[in-house]
Short mmCIF file of C-alpha atoms in Angstrom, two decimals:
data_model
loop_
_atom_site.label_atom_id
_atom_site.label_comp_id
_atom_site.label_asym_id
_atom_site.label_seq_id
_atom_site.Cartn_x
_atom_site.Cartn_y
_atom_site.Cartn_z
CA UNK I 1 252.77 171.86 124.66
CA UNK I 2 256.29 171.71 124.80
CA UNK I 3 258.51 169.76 127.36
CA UNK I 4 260.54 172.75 127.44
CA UNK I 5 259.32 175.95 128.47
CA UNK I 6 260.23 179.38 127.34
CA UNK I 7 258.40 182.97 127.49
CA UNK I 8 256.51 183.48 124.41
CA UNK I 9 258.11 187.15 123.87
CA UNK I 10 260.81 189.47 124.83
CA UNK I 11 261.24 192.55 123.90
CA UNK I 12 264.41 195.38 124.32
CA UNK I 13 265.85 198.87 123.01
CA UNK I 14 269.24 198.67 120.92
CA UNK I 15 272.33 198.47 122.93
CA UNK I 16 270.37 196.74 126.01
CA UNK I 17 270.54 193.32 127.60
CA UNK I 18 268.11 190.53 127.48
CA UNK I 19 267.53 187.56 128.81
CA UNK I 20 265.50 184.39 127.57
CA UNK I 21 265.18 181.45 129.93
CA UNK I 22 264.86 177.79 129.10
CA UNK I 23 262.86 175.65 132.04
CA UNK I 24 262.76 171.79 131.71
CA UNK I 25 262.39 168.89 134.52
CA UNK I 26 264.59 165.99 135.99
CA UNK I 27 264.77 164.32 132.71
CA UNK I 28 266.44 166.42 130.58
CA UNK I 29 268.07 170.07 131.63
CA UNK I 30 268.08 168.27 135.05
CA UNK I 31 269.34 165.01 134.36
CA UNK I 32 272.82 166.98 133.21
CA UNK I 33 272.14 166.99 129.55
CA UNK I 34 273.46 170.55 128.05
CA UNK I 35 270.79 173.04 126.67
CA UNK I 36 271.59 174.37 123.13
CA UNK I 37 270.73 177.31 121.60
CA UNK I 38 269.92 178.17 117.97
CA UNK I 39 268.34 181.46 116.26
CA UNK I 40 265.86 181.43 113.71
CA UNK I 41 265.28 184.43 111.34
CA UNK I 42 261.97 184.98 109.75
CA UNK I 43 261.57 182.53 106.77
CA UNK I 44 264.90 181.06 107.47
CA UNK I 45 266.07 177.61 109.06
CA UNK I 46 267.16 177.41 112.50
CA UNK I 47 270.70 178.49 113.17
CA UNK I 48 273.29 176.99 116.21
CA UNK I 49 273.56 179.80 118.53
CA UNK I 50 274.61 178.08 121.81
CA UNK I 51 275.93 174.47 122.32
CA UNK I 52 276.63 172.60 125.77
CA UNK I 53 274.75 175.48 127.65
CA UNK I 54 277.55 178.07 127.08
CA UNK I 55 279.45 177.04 123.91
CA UNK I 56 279.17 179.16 121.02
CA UNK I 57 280.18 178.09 117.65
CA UNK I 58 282.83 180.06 115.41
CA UNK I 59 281.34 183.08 114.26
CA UNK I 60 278.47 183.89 116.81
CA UNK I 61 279.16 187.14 118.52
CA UNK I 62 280.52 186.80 121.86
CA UNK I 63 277.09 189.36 122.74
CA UNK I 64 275.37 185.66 123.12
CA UNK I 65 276.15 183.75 125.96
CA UNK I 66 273.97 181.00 127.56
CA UNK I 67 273.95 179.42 131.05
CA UNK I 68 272.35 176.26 133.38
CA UNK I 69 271.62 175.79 136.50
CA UNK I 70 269.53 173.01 137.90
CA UNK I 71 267.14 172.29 135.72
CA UNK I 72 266.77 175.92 133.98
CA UNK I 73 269.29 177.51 131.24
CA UNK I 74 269.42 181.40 129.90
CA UNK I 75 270.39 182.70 126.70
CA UNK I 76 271.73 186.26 127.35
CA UNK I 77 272.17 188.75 124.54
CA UNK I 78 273.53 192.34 125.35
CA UNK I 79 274.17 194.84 123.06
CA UNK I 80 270.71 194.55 121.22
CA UNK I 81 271.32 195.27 117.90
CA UNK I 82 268.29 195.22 114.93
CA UNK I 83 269.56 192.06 113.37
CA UNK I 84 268.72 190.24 116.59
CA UNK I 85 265.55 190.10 115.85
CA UNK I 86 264.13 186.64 115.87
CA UNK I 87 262.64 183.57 117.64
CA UNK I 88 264.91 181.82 119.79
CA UNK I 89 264.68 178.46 120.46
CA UNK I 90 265.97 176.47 123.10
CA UNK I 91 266.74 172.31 123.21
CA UNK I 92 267.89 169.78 125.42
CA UNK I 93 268.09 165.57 125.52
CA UNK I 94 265.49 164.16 127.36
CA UNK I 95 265.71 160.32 128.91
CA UNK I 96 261.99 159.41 129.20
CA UNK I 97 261.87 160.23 125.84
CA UNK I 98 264.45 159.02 124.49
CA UNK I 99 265.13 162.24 122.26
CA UNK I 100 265.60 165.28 121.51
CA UNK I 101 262.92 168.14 122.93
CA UNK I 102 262.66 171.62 122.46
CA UNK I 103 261.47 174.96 123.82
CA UNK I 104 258.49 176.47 122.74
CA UNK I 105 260.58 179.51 121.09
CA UNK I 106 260.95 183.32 122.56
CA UNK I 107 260.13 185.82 119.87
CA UNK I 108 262.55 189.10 120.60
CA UNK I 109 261.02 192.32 119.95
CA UNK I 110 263.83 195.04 118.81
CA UNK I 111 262.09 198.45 119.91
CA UNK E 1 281.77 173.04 104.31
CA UNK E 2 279.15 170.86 105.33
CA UNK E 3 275.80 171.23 103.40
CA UNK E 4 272.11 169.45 103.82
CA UNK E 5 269.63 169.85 101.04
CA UNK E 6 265.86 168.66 101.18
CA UNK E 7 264.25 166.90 98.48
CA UNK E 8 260.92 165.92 97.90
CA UNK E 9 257.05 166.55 97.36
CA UNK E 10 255.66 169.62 98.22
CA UNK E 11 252.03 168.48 98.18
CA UNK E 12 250.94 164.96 99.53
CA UNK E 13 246.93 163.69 99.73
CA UNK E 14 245.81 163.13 103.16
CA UNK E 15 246.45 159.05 104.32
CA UNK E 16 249.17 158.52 101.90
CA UNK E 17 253.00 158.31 102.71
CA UNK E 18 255.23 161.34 102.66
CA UNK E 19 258.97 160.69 101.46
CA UNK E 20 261.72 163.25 101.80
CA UNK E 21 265.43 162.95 101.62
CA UNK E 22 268.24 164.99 102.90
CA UNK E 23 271.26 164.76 100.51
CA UNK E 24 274.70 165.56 102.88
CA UNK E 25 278.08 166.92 101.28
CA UNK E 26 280.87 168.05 102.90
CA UNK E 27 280.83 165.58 105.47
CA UNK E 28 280.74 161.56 106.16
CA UNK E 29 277.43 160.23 106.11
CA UNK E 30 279.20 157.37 107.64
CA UNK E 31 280.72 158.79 110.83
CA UNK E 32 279.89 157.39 113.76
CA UNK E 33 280.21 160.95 115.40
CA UNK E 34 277.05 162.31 114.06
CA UNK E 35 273.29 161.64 114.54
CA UNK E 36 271.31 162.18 110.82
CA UNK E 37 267.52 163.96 111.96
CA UNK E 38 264.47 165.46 111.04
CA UNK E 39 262.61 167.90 112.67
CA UNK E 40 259.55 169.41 111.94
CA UNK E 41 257.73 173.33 112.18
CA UNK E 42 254.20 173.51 111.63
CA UNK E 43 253.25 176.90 110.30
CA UNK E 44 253.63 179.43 112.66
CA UNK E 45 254.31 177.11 115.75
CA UNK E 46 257.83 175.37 117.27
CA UNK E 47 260.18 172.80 116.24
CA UNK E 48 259.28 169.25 116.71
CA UNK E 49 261.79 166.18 116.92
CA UNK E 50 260.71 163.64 114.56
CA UNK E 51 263.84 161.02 114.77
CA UNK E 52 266.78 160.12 113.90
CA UNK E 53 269.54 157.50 111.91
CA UNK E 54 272.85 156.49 114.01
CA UNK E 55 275.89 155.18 112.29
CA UNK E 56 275.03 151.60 111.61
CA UNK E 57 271.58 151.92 111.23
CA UNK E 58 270.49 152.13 114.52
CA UNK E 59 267.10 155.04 114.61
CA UNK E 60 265.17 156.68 117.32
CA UNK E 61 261.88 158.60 116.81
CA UNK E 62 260.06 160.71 118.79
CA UNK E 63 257.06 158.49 120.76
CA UNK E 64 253.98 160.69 119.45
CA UNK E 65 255.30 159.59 115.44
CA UNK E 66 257.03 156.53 115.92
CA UNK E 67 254.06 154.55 114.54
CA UNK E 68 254.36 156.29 111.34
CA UNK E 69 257.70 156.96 111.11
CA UNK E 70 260.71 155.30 109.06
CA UNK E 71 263.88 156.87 108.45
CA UNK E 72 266.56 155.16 106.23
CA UNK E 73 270.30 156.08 105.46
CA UNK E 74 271.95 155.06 101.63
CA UNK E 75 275.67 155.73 102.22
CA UNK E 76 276.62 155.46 99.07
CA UNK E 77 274.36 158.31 97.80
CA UNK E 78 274.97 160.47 100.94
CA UNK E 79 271.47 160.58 101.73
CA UNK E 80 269.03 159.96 104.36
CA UNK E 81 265.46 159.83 104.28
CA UNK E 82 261.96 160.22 106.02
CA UNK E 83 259.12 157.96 105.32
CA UNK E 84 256.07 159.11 107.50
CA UNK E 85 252.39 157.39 106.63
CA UNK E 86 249.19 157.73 107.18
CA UNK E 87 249.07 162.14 106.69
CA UNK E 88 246.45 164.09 107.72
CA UNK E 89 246.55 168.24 107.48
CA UNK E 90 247.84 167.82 110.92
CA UNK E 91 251.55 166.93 109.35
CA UNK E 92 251.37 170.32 107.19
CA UNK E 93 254.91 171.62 108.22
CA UNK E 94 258.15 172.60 106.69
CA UNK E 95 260.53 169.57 107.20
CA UNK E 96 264.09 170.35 108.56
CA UNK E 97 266.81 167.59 107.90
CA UNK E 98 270.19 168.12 110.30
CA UNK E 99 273.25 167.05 111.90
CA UNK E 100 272.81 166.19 115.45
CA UNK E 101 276.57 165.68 117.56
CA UNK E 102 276.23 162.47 119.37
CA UNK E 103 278.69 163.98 122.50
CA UNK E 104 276.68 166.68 122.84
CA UNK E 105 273.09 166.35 121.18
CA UNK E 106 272.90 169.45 119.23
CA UNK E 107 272.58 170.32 116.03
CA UNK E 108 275.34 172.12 113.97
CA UNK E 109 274.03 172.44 109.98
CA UNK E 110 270.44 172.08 109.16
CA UNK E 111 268.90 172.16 105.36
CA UNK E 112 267.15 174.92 104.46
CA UNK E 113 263.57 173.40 104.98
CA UNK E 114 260.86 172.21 102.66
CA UNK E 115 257.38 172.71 102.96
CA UNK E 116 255.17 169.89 102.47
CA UNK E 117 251.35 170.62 102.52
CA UNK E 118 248.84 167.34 102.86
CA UNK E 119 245.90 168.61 101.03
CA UNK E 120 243.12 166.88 98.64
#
């Protein structure tokens, strides 16, 4: 079970908007750690997506853009496009562990 | 352009040790700025934090492995590695080495992954 908890699956037409959320506790997403984002393509390795909630690295489309509040974060994507299609994976610092934890992942269904 | 490659046995008998290393290039092994880590998928399921190797030497691994757990930096080979013991088909996973930001905690290149199977 993961400290982090995200819907299993998500699912939306081209050109719509999803969202995926991200729900930890008071010692990590809580504690003011940032939530990161990263993308994973079948049979590929994780990619960086998201960083410090809303951050995104150079050459993400600006259709992905995360948020936090409290102790949950979102990963929006509008625009759905085919390529999308992937699990998503959110992650945070947690201080009772002393380390990193992650999200279950959020598989997103293209229609 | 900063690059992580995975190295190591694909296949490893159950109780015995499991060695991987993650060879860096395009970047300072050395750099206090960066944490070097491993993370783990087992087939089909999430990503698991495993540990990791500060500048200096300094490492932090995640409770449920830390008994089995070693991970080692040679900076003059650009390379870190994972030493993790006692296997059962329980570690079957592909094994991610990364970059983790120590300002922020994320992580910005990963390898591409290897799988390593614990089979008789």
């Amino acid at each position: 079970q993961s400290v982090l908890t995200q819907p299993p699956s998500v699912s939306g037409a081209p050109g719509q908007r999803v969202t995926i959320s991200c729900t930890g506790s008071s010692s990590n997403i809580g504690a003011g750690y940032g939530v990161h984002w990263y993308q994973q393509l079948p049979e590929t390795a994780p990619k960086l997506l998201i960083h410090g909630n809303s951050n995104r690295p150079s050459g993400v489309p600006d259709r992905f853009s995360g948020s936090k509040s409290g102790t949950s974060a979102s990963l929006a994507i509008t625009g759905l496009q085919a390529e999308d299609e992937a699990d998503y994976y959110c992650q945070s610092y947690d201080t009772s562990l002393s380390g990193w934890v992650f999200g279950g992942g959020t598989k997103l269904t293209v229609l | 352009q900063v690059q992580l490659q995975e190295s190591g046995p694909g296949l490893v008998k159950p109780s015995q040790t499991l060695s991987l290393t993650c060879t860096v290039s395009g970047a300072s092994i050395s750099s206090g700025a960066y944490y070097w880590s491993w993370i783990r998928q087992h087939p089909g399921k999430g990503l698991e934090w495993i540990g990791y190797i500060y500048y200096g030497g300094s490492t932090y691994y995640n409770p449920s492995l830390k008994s089995r757990v070693i991970i080692s930096v040679d900076t003059s080979k650009s390379q870190f590695s994972l030493k993790l013991s006692a296997l059962t088909a329980a570690d079957t996973a592909v094994y991610y080495c990364a970059r983790g930001d120590s300002g922020n905690y994320h992580l910005d290149y990963w390898g591409q992954g290897t799988l390593v199977t614990v089979s008789s």
